[in-house]
Coordinates of C-alpha atoms in Angstrom, one line a residue:
Chain A
M7 CA 28.5 -0.3 -31.8
T8 CA 24.5 0.7 -31.2
D9 CA 23.3 3.0 -28.7
N10 CA 21.7 -0.2 -27.2
D11 CA 25.2 -1.7 -26.7
T12 CA 26.5 1.7 -24.4
S13 CA 23.3 2.9 -23.0
L14 CA 21.1 0.5 -20.7
V15 CA 18.6 3.6 -20.6
Q16 CA 17.4 6.3 -22.8
I17 CA 14.6 8.7 -22.7
R18 CA 13.6 10.5 -25.3
D19 CA 11.5 13.9 -25.5
L20 CA 10.2 13.3 -22.0
H21 CA 6.7 15.1 -20.8
F22 CA 4.6 14.7 -17.9
S23 CA 3.0 16.2 -16.0
R24 CA 0.6 15.7 -12.5
G25 CA -2.3 18.0 -12.7
N26 CA -1.7 21.2 -14.4
H27 CA 1.8 20.6 -12.7
M28 CA 4.1 20.3 -15.5
I29 CA 7.1 17.7 -14.3
F30 CA 9.3 16.8 -17.1
D31 CA 8.6 19.1 -20.2
G32 CA 11.3 17.7 -22.9
V33 CA 13.2 15.7 -21.2
D34 CA 16.4 13.4 -22.8
L35 CA 19.3 11.1 -20.8
E36 CA 21.0 8.6 -21.6
I37 CA 22.5 5.8 -19.1
R38 CA 25.4 4.1 -20.0
R39 CA 26.3 0.6 -18.8
G40 CA 28.7 -0.3 -16.0
R41 CA 28.2 3.7 -15.0
I42 CA 27.2 5.4 -11.8
T43 CA 25.2 8.7 -13.5
A44 CA 24.0 11.4 -10.6
I45 CA 21.0 13.1 -11.3
M46 CA 21.0 16.3 -9.6
G47 CA 18.4 19.2 -8.7
P48 CA 16.8 21.2 -6.1
S49 CA 13.5 19.3 -4.1
G50 CA 10.6 19.0 -6.4
T51 CA 12.3 18.7 -9.9
G52 CA 10.5 15.4 -9.7
K53 CA 14.3 13.4 -9.4
T54 CA 11.9 10.4 -7.8
T55 CA 9.3 10.5 -10.3
L56 CA 11.9 9.9 -12.8
L57 CA 13.0 7.2 -11.0
R58 CA 9.6 5.7 -11.0
L59 CA 9.2 6.5 -14.7
I60 CA 12.4 3.9 -15.2
G61 CA 11.0 1.6 -13.6
G62 CA 7.4 1.3 -15.1
Q63 CA 5.1 2.6 -11.8
L64 CA 4.2 5.6 -14.2
K65 CA 3.8 6.1 -17.8
P66 CA 5.0 9.7 -19.6
Q67 CA 1.8 11.8 -21.8
T68 CA 4.5 11.5 -24.5
G69 CA 8.4 10.7 -25.2
S70 CA 9.9 6.9 -24.3
V71 CA 11.6 5.5 -22.1
V72 CA 13.8 2.7 -23.3
V73 CA 15.5 -0.2 -20.4
D74 CA 17.6 -2.5 -22.1
G75 CA 16.0 -2.1 -25.4
E76 CA 12.8 -2.5 -23.9
E77 CA 10.4 0.4 -24.2
V78 CA 9.5 0.5 -20.5
N79 CA 5.6 3.0 -21.2
T80 CA 4.4 0.0 -23.5
L81 CA 5.3 -3.1 -21.8
R82 CA 2.2 -4.9 -20.7
L83 CA 2.4 -5.9 -17.4
G84 CA 4.0 -9.9 -17.3
P85 CA 7.1 -8.1 -19.3
L86 CA 7.4 -5.4 -17.5
Y87 CA 7.7 -7.6 -14.1
Q88 CA 10.3 -9.4 -15.6
L89 CA 12.0 -6.5 -16.5
R90 CA 11.6 -5.4 -12.7
K91 CA 13.9 -8.7 -11.6
R92 CA 16.8 -7.1 -13.6
M93 CA 16.4 -3.4 -11.8
G94 CA 17.3 -3.2 -8.3
M95 CA 15.7 0.0 -6.3
L96 CA 16.5 1.6 -3.3
F97 CA 14.0 3.6 -1.5
Q98 CA 14.5 6.9 0.7
N99 CA 13.6 5.1 3.7
G100 CA 14.2 1.5 2.7
A101 CA 10.7 0.7 2.4
L102 CA 11.6 -2.4 4.5
L103 CA 8.7 -4.6 5.3
T104 CA 8.1 -4.4 8.5
D105 CA 6.3 -7.4 9.6
M106 CA 9.8 -9.6 8.6
N107 CA 13.1 -9.8 9.9
V108 CA 15.8 -8.6 7.9
F109 CA 16.7 -11.9 7.1
D110 CA 13.1 -12.7 5.7
N111 CA 13.2 -9.5 4.2
I112 CA 16.6 -9.9 1.8
A113 CA 14.9 -14.0 1.2
Y114 CA 11.6 -12.1 0.2
P115 CA 12.8 -12.1 -3.7
L116 CA 14.4 -14.8 -3.7
R117 CA 11.5 -17.1 -1.9
E118 CA 8.8 -15.2 -4.8
H119 CA 10.7 -15.3 -8.3
T120 CA 12.9 -19.3 -8.0
R121 CA 12.4 -22.4 -6.7
M122 CA 15.6 -22.9 -4.7
S123 CA 16.1 -24.6 -1.5
E124 CA 15.9 -22.6 1.7
S125 CA 19.7 -23.9 2.4
L126 CA 20.8 -21.6 -1.1
I127 CA 18.6 -19.1 0.4
R128 CA 20.2 -19.2 3.4
T129 CA 23.4 -19.0 2.1
L130 CA 22.6 -16.0 -0.5
V131 CA 20.8 -14.0 2.2
L132 CA 24.6 -14.4 4.1
M133 CA 26.6 -13.4 1.7
K134 CA 24.2 -10.3 0.9
L135 CA 24.4 -9.5 4.2
E136 CA 27.9 -9.7 4.6
A137 CA 28.6 -7.6 1.3
V138 CA 26.5 -4.8 3.5
G139 CA 28.6 -5.3 6.8
L140 CA 24.9 -6.1 8.4
R141 CA 25.6 -10.7 8.5
G142 CA 25.2 -10.0 12.5
A143 CA 21.8 -8.3 12.3
R144 CA 19.7 -10.7 10.2
N145 CA 17.5 -11.7 13.3
L146 CA 16.6 -8.0 14.0
M147 CA 12.9 -6.5 12.8
P148 CA 13.2 -3.9 10.9
S149 CA 11.9 -1.7 13.4
E150 CA 15.0 -2.1 15.8
L151 CA 17.0 -0.2 12.8
S152 CA 18.6 3.1 12.5
G153 CA 17.9 4.2 9.1
G154 CA 21.5 3.8 8.1
M155 CA 21.2 0.1 8.3
A156 CA 17.8 -0.2 7.7
R157 CA 19.0 1.8 3.7
R158 CA 22.0 -1.2 4.1
V159 CA 19.6 -4.1 4.5
A160 CA 16.9 -2.3 2.0
L161 CA 20.1 -2.5 -0.5
A162 CA 21.4 -5.7 0.4
R163 CA 17.1 -7.1 -0.9
A164 CA 17.6 -5.1 -3.8
I165 CA 21.2 -6.8 -5.1
A166 CA 19.5 -10.5 -3.8
L167 CA 18.4 -10.9 -7.3
D168 CA 21.8 -10.2 -8.7
P169 CA 19.8 -7.0 -10.9
M170 CA 21.8 -5.2 -14.1
M171 CA 21.1 -1.9 -13.0
M172 CA 20.3 0.3 -9.1
M173 CA 18.7 2.8 -8.6
Y174 CA 19.2 5.0 -5.7
D175 CA 16.5 7.2 -4.4
E176 CA 18.1 10.0 -2.7
P177 CA 20.6 7.4 -0.3
F178 CA 22.3 9.8 1.7
T179 CA 19.3 11.8 2.8
G180 CA 19.3 12.0 6.8
Q181 CA 22.5 10.3 7.2
D182 CA 25.4 10.5 9.9
P183 CA 28.7 10.9 8.3
I184 CA 30.0 7.6 9.0
S185 CA 26.8 5.7 7.1
M186 CA 27.0 8.6 4.8
G187 CA 30.5 6.7 4.0
V188 CA 29.6 3.7 4.5
L189 CA 26.3 4.1 1.8
V190 CA 29.1 5.8 -0.8
R191 CA 32.0 3.4 -0.4
L192 CA 28.9 0.5 -1.2
I193 CA 27.6 2.1 -4.4
R194 CA 30.8 2.5 -5.8
T195 CA 32.3 -0.8 -4.8
L196 CA 29.1 -2.8 -5.6
N197 CA 28.6 -0.9 -9.0
D198 CA 32.1 -2.3 -10.1
A199 CA 32.2 -6.0 -8.4
L200 CA 29.2 -6.8 -9.8
G201 CA 29.1 -5.3 -13.3
L202 CA 25.8 -3.1 -12.3
T203 CA 24.7 0.1 -13.7
S204 CA 23.7 2.6 -11.1
I205 CA 21.1 5.8 -11.7
I206 CA 21.8 8.0 -8.5
V207 CA 19.0 10.3 -7.6
S208 CA 20.8 13.2 -4.9
H209 CA 21.4 16.2 -4.3
D210 CA 24.0 15.6 -1.5
I211 CA 26.5 17.7 -4.1
A212 CA 29.8 16.2 -2.0
E213 CA 29.6 13.1 -1.6
T214 CA 27.4 12.4 -5.2
C215 CA 29.9 13.9 -7.3
A216 CA 32.6 11.6 -5.7
I217 CA 31.2 8.9 -7.0
A218 CA 29.3 9.8 -10.3
D219 CA 30.8 9.0 -13.5
D220 CA 28.1 11.2 -15.2
I221 CA 26.1 14.4 -13.9
Y222 CA 22.7 15.9 -15.2
L223 CA 21.6 18.7 -13.2
L224 CA 17.9 18.8 -13.6
S225 CA 15.7 22.1 -12.9
G226 CA 12.4 23.5 -14.6
G227 CA 11.5 20.3 -16.1
K228 CA 14.3 20.0 -18.3
V229 CA 17.9 19.0 -18.4
V230 CA 20.5 22.3 -17.4
A231 CA 23.8 21.0 -17.6
H232 CA 24.8 17.4 -18.1
G233 CA 28.7 16.0 -17.7
T234 CA 31.2 14.8 -15.5
A235 CA 31.6 16.7 -12.1
E236 CA 34.8 18.4 -13.0
E237 CA 33.3 19.5 -16.8
L238 CA 30.4 20.8 -14.7
D239 CA 32.4 22.6 -12.2
H240 CA 33.6 24.8 -15.7
S241 CA 30.2 24.5 -16.5
D242 CA 29.0 28.0 -17.8
S243 CA 25.7 27.9 -17.2
A244 CA 24.7 30.3 -14.1
W245 CA 22.1 27.9 -12.8
A246 CA 24.5 24.9 -12.5
Q247 CA 27.0 27.0 -11.0
Q248 CA 24.3 28.2 -8.7
F249 CA 23.4 24.4 -7.5
L250 CA 26.7 23.3 -6.8
K251 CA 27.7 25.5 -4.9
G252 CA 25.1 26.3 -3.1
E253 CA 24.5 29.9 -3.0
P254 CA 21.0 31.5 -2.0
D255 CA 20.4 33.8 -5.0
G256 CA 21.0 33.6 -8.7
P257 CA 18.8 32.3 -10.8
V258 CA 16.7 30.5 -8.9
P259 CA 15.5 33.4 -7.1
F260 CA 15.6 33.7 -2.3
H261 CA 12.4 34.7 -2.9
Y262 CA 9.2 33.1 -3.6
P263 CA 7.2 35.0 -6.4
A264 CA 5.6 38.2 -4.7
P265 CA 4.7 41.2 -5.4
D266 CA 6.7 44.6 -4.9
Y267 CA 7.9 44.5 -1.0
F268 CA 7.0 48.8 -0.4
D269 CA 3.2 48.0 -2.0
D270 CA 3.0 44.9 -0.1
L271 CA 3.8 47.1 3.1
M272 CA 1.9 50.1 1.8
S273 CA -1.5 47.7 1.0
M274 CA -1.6 46.3 4.4
Q275 CA -1.6 49.5 6.4
E276 CA -4.3 51.0 4.6
A277 CA -6.4 47.8 4.8
G278 CA -6.0 48.7 8.3
R279 CA -4.7 45.2 9.1
Chain B
M27 CA -23.9 30.1 -8.0
L28 CA -21.5 28.7 -10.9
E29 CA -19.2 28.2 -8.5
S30 CA -21.4 25.9 -6.4
L31 CA -22.6 24.2 -9.3
Q32 CA -18.7 23.3 -10.0
R33 CA -17.6 22.3 -6.8
L34 CA -21.1 20.0 -7.1
G35 CA -19.7 18.7 -10.6
R36 CA -15.9 18.4 -9.1
K37 CA -17.5 16.2 -6.1
G38 CA -19.8 14.5 -8.0
L39 CA -16.9 13.5 -10.1
A40 CA -14.2 12.7 -8.0
F41 CA -17.1 10.5 -6.4
F42 CA -17.7 8.5 -9.6
Q43 CA -13.7 8.1 -10.2
R44 CA -13.5 6.4 -6.9
L45 CA -16.0 4.1 -7.5
G46 CA -14.2 3.2 -10.6
R47 CA -11.1 3.2 -8.9
G48 CA -12.8 0.6 -6.1
H49 CA -14.1 -1.8 -8.6
I50 CA -10.8 -1.6 -11.8
L51 CA -9.2 -2.9 -7.7
L52 CA -11.8 -5.5 -7.3
W53 CA -11.6 -6.9 -10.2
D54 CA -8.1 -7.0 -9.9
I55 CA -8.3 -8.7 -6.3
L56 CA -10.9 -11.3 -7.8
A57 CA -8.4 -12.3 -10.9
G58 CA -5.3 -12.9 -8.3
L59 CA -7.3 -15.0 -6.1
S60 CA -6.1 -17.9 -8.2
S61 CA -2.7 -17.2 -8.0
L62 CA -3.3 -18.0 -3.7
L63 CA -4.1 -21.6 -4.2
P64 CA -1.0 -22.9 -4.9
R65 CA 0.2 -20.6 -1.5
P66 CA -2.4 -21.4 1.1
H67 CA -0.3 -20.4 3.7
L68 CA -0.7 -17.0 2.7
V69 CA -4.4 -17.0 3.3
I70 CA -4.0 -18.3 7.1
V71 CA -2.0 -15.7 8.1
Q72 CA -4.1 -13.6 7.4
V73 CA -7.4 -15.6 9.1
Y74 CA -5.2 -15.4 11.8
S75 CA -5.2 -11.8 11.9
V76 CA -8.0 -10.8 10.3
G77 CA -10.6 -13.4 12.1
V78 CA -8.8 -15.2 14.8
L79 CA -8.1 -12.1 16.5
S80 CA -11.6 -10.6 16.0
L81 CA -12.9 -14.0 18.2
L82 CA -12.9 -12.3 21.5
I83 CA -15.2 -9.3 20.3
I84 CA -17.1 -11.2 18.7
L85 CA -17.3 -14.2 21.8
V86 CA -18.4 -10.8 24.3
S87 CA -20.5 -9.1 22.4
G88 CA -22.7 -12.8 21.1
L89 CA -23.2 -13.6 24.9
F90 CA -24.1 -10.4 26.0
V91 CA -27.0 -10.0 22.6
G92 CA -27.9 -13.2 23.6
M93 CA -28.8 -12.3 27.5
V94 CA -30.3 -9.1 26.4
L95 CA -32.3 -11.4 24.0
G96 CA -33.6 -13.7 26.4
L97 CA -34.6 -10.4 28.5
Q98 CA -36.5 -8.7 26.9
G99 CA -38.1 -12.2 24.8
Y100 CA -39.1 -13.5 28.4
N101 CA -40.5 -10.1 29.5
T102 CA -43.0 -9.8 26.4
L103 CA -43.3 -13.3 26.0
V104 CA -44.7 -14.0 29.6
N105 CA -48.0 -11.2 28.7
F106 CA -48.9 -13.7 26.5
G107 CA -48.0 -17.2 28.4
A108 CA -46.0 -17.7 25.4
E109 CA -42.7 -17.9 27.2
E110 CA -42.0 -21.5 26.0
S111 CA -41.3 -20.1 22.8
L112 CA -37.9 -18.2 23.9
G113 CA -35.9 -20.2 22.2
T114 CA -37.6 -19.8 19.2
V115 CA -37.6 -15.8 19.6
V116 CA -33.3 -16.0 20.2
A117 CA -32.4 -17.9 17.6
L118 CA -34.5 -16.6 15.0
S119 CA -33.4 -13.3 15.8
L120 CA -30.0 -14.4 16.2
V121 CA -29.5 -16.6 13.1
R122 CA -31.5 -13.9 10.8
E123 CA -30.6 -10.4 11.6
L124 CA -28.5 -10.3 14.6
G125 CA -26.0 -12.2 13.7
P126 CA -24.6 -11.5 10.5
V127 CA -25.1 -7.5 10.9
V128 CA -23.7 -6.7 14.3
T129 CA -20.7 -9.6 13.5
A130 CA -20.3 -7.5 10.5
L131 CA -20.2 -4.0 12.5
L132 CA -18.2 -5.6 14.7
F133 CA -15.6 -6.9 12.3
A134 CA -15.7 -3.5 10.3
G135 CA -14.9 -2.3 14.0
R136 CA -12.3 -4.2 14.4
A137 CA -10.7 -5.9 11.5
G138 CA -11.8 -3.7 8.8
S139 CA -10.1 -0.7 10.8
A140 CA -6.8 -3.1 10.8
L141 CA -7.1 -3.7 7.3
T142 CA -7.2 0.1 6.4
A143 CA -4.6 1.2 8.4
E144 CA -1.7 -1.5 7.5
I145 CA -2.3 -1.3 4.0
G146 CA -2.6 2.0 4.2
L147 CA 0.7 2.9 6.2
M148 CA 2.4 0.0 4.1
K149 CA 2.1 2.2 0.9
A150 CA 2.6 5.5 3.4
T151 CA 5.9 3.8 4.1
E152 CA 6.2 3.3 0.4
Q153 CA 6.1 -0.7 0.7
L154 CA 3.8 -2.0 -2.0
S155 CA 6.0 0.3 -4.5
A156 CA 9.0 -1.4 -3.3
M157 CA 7.4 -5.0 -4.2
E158 CA 6.4 -3.6 -7.3
M159 CA 9.6 -2.4 -8.0
M160 CA 11.1 -6.3 -7.1
A161 CA 8.7 -7.4 -8.8
V162 CA 5.7 -8.7 -6.8
D163 CA 2.2 -7.6 -7.3
P164 CA 0.9 -6.1 -4.8
V165 CA -2.4 -6.9 -5.0
K166 CA -1.7 -10.6 -5.8
R167 CA 0.8 -11.1 -3.1
T168 CA -0.6 -8.8 -0.3
L169 CA -4.5 -7.1 -0.9
A170 CA -6.1 -11.0 -2.2
P171 CA -5.4 -12.9 0.8
R172 CA -6.3 -10.1 3.2
F173 CA -9.9 -9.9 0.6
M174 CA -10.2 -14.1 1.4
A175 CA -9.3 -14.4 4.8
G176 CA -12.2 -11.7 4.9
F177 CA -14.4 -13.5 3.4
I178 CA -13.9 -16.4 4.9
S179 CA -13.9 -15.5 8.7
M180 CA -17.0 -13.9 8.7
P181 CA -19.4 -16.3 8.1
L182 CA -17.4 -18.6 10.6
L183 CA -17.5 -15.3 13.2
A184 CA -21.2 -14.4 13.0
A185 CA -22.0 -18.1 13.0
I186 CA -19.8 -18.4 16.4
F187 CA -21.8 -14.9 17.7
S188 CA -24.9 -16.9 16.6
A189 CA -24.0 -20.0 18.8
V190 CA -22.5 -17.8 21.8
G191 CA -25.9 -15.9 21.8
V192 CA -28.1 -19.2 21.5
L193 CA -26.3 -19.7 24.5
G194 CA -26.4 -16.7 26.5
G195 CA -30.1 -16.2 25.7
Y196 CA -30.3 -19.9 27.9
F197 CA -28.2 -18.6 30.9
V198 CA -31.0 -15.8 30.9
G199 CA -34.6 -17.6 29.8
V200 CA -33.6 -21.1 31.5
G201 CA -31.0 -20.2 33.9
L202 CA -32.2 -17.1 35.9
L203 CA -36.2 -17.0 34.7
G204 CA -37.0 -20.1 34.5
V205 CA -38.1 -21.0 31.4
D206 CA -38.3 -24.8 30.5
E207 CA -35.0 -26.2 29.2
G208 CA -36.8 -28.9 26.9
A209 CA -39.1 -26.0 25.9
Y210 CA -36.7 -23.6 25.2
W211 CA -34.3 -26.1 22.5
S212 CA -37.0 -28.6 20.9
Q213 CA -39.4 -25.0 20.0
M214 CA -35.8 -23.8 18.9
Q215 CA -35.3 -27.3 16.8
D216 CA -38.5 -27.0 15.2
N217 CA -39.0 -23.3 14.1
V218 CA -35.8 -23.0 13.1
D219 CA -35.5 -23.9 9.4
I220 CA -32.3 -24.8 7.9
Y221 CA -32.8 -23.3 4.4
D222 CA -34.9 -20.0 5.1
D223 CA -33.5 -19.1 8.4
I224 CA -30.4 -20.7 8.6
Q225 CA -29.1 -20.4 4.7
N226 CA -30.5 -16.8 4.4
G227 CA -28.4 -16.0 7.5
V228 CA -25.5 -17.3 6.2
I229 CA -25.8 -15.7 2.7
K230 CA -25.8 -12.4 4.6
S231 CA -22.6 -12.7 6.6
L232 CA -20.6 -13.9 3.2
V233 CA -22.2 -10.5 1.1
F234 CA -21.1 -8.1 4.4
G235 CA -18.1 -10.6 4.7
F236 CA -17.4 -9.2 0.8
V237 CA -18.1 -5.8 0.9
V238 CA -16.3 -5.0 4.0
S239 CA -13.1 -6.2 2.9
W240 CA -13.5 -4.8 -0.2
I241 CA -14.1 -1.3 1.1
A242 CA -11.8 -2.2 4.4
I243 CA -8.6 -3.0 1.1
F244 CA -9.8 0.0 -1.0
E245 CA -9.9 2.6 1.5
G246 CA -6.2 1.5 2.5
Y247 CA -5.0 1.5 -1.5
D248 CA -6.4 4.5 -2.2
C249 CA -5.4 6.3 0.5
I250 CA -3.3 9.5 0.6
P251 CA 0.0 8.0 2.1
T252 CA 0.2 10.5 4.6
S253 CA -0.4 10.1 8.4
E254 CA -4.0 12.3 8.0
G255 CA -4.7 10.5 4.7
V256 CA -4.5 6.8 6.4
S257 CA -6.3 7.7 9.6
R258 CA -9.4 9.5 7.5
A259 CA -9.3 6.5 5.3
T260 CA -9.7 4.5 8.7
T261 CA -12.6 6.3 9.6
R262 CA -14.5 5.8 6.3
T263 CA -13.4 2.4 6.3
V264 CA -15.8 1.9 9.6
V265 CA -18.4 4.7 8.5
H266 CA -19.0 3.2 4.8
S267 CA -19.2 -0.3 6.1
A268 CA -21.5 0.2 8.5
L269 CA -23.6 2.2 6.1
A270 CA -23.4 -0.5 3.6
I271 CA -24.4 -3.2 6.1
L272 CA -27.6 -2.0 7.4
G273 CA -28.7 -1.4 3.6
L274 CA -27.8 -4.4 2.8
D275 CA -29.4 -6.2 4.8
F276 CA -32.2 -4.2 4.5
I277 CA -32.1 -4.9 0.8
L278 CA -31.5 -9.1 1.3
T279 CA -33.8 -9.3 4.0
A280 CA -36.3 -8.1 1.7
L281 CA -35.4 -10.1 -1.1
M282 CA -35.2 -13.2 1.4
F283 CA -38.2 -12.6 3.7
G284 CA -40.1 -9.7 1.8
D285 CA -42.8 -11.9 0.3

């Protein structure tokens, strides 16, 4: 078996920076087919940026991103759009089109990319809505949905074209325990039932570890640990331990870099402020 | 000293970068217009929200501007015993200048700001990003129809503005001040030329429609995706559009009527 058979996404020596701020400094990643891979790390480590690089919305400075054998960063717009038809992405807030109701939102990619009849589109949309449990909400407008429902509608829209891969951007953030449980189950069942490959970007450790087959921990622009949830639990990386256990101090210090506390207080007194 | 020079340089660079992004976006929009041919309903929906919904403000403003022109024109002309020419004065002022310019200013305030805010919020709520990820080009699907709708609506609104203005002048001049009705219309007919006056007015309104739509769409698409960014972009749309309209009006007038 070649690399391409087992892994859907290969990222090699990825460097990306915004202005002077380095976000990725030589990241190597592999997303295996049929699995759920989680990418975790503290806020601001560029997890969402990584999804945008995989989707071709951003271009890396150096390194390569290969999705299903195609190098995303060198693709022209036409082939890139063809590739994106096979990718689904769930945005953090759902990103539903606010001028359409739930039904039209899910029908949107079908109407844009296929010449299906309206009756076939209706059947498909109702099937997708049934899968996320919102068939009864088809006539609601996005403004009438709760955050969890909006995410489920967006999930139904993302799988409308039966993609080969799903990317989830912080799917659990700001959800109540019930919708969190619903989403966790949906991601797992959709992945297995539709034969997808899923990438979850998150910092909700318990939920993500419960469904992820593979976990990458990112920090400081590099992969600091990689393995299954169990392997990471026993990892000897102090950073991984601090992150997974949520300890306030450790390799990631509690304090933002600052001059010495005592000196700082004294210098304020001297300046009379 | 060195610092202020650096600041000036940074601002200059940022200005030219924005100018460049604006032109690239315009190019992409123009290149995307052909994709609208098989889907005219995308434009029609936007003509409704950009054009039809602006009708009320255009009708009311046109009526009042025409009435003011009738009143002011009469007061001046009557000193020379030339109040019969009121129809000409009202029509020429409207068709050549006030129609296109005032309509464009109102259009920038009513429709331009709405376009910027809508596109800016679509960007802030990741709707444009989501379209890209669904392999739908937001420039072709969202921006091009709005641009086309603005370009089509502006000359139509200007024509309506001028027509209503002529009626406003008629109500005041003929109805209230006693100008002869036949003279009002016949003088207008004799002295308004289809090429020199009406065609030039239409060209102006087309140019203004192009520029206002471009500015509004670019500001929305290029805004910082936060509530503050969207509000700033909306303000910029109105300010830049107004300046562009008045500046271009001078240039166009000089080219059309300068000799």
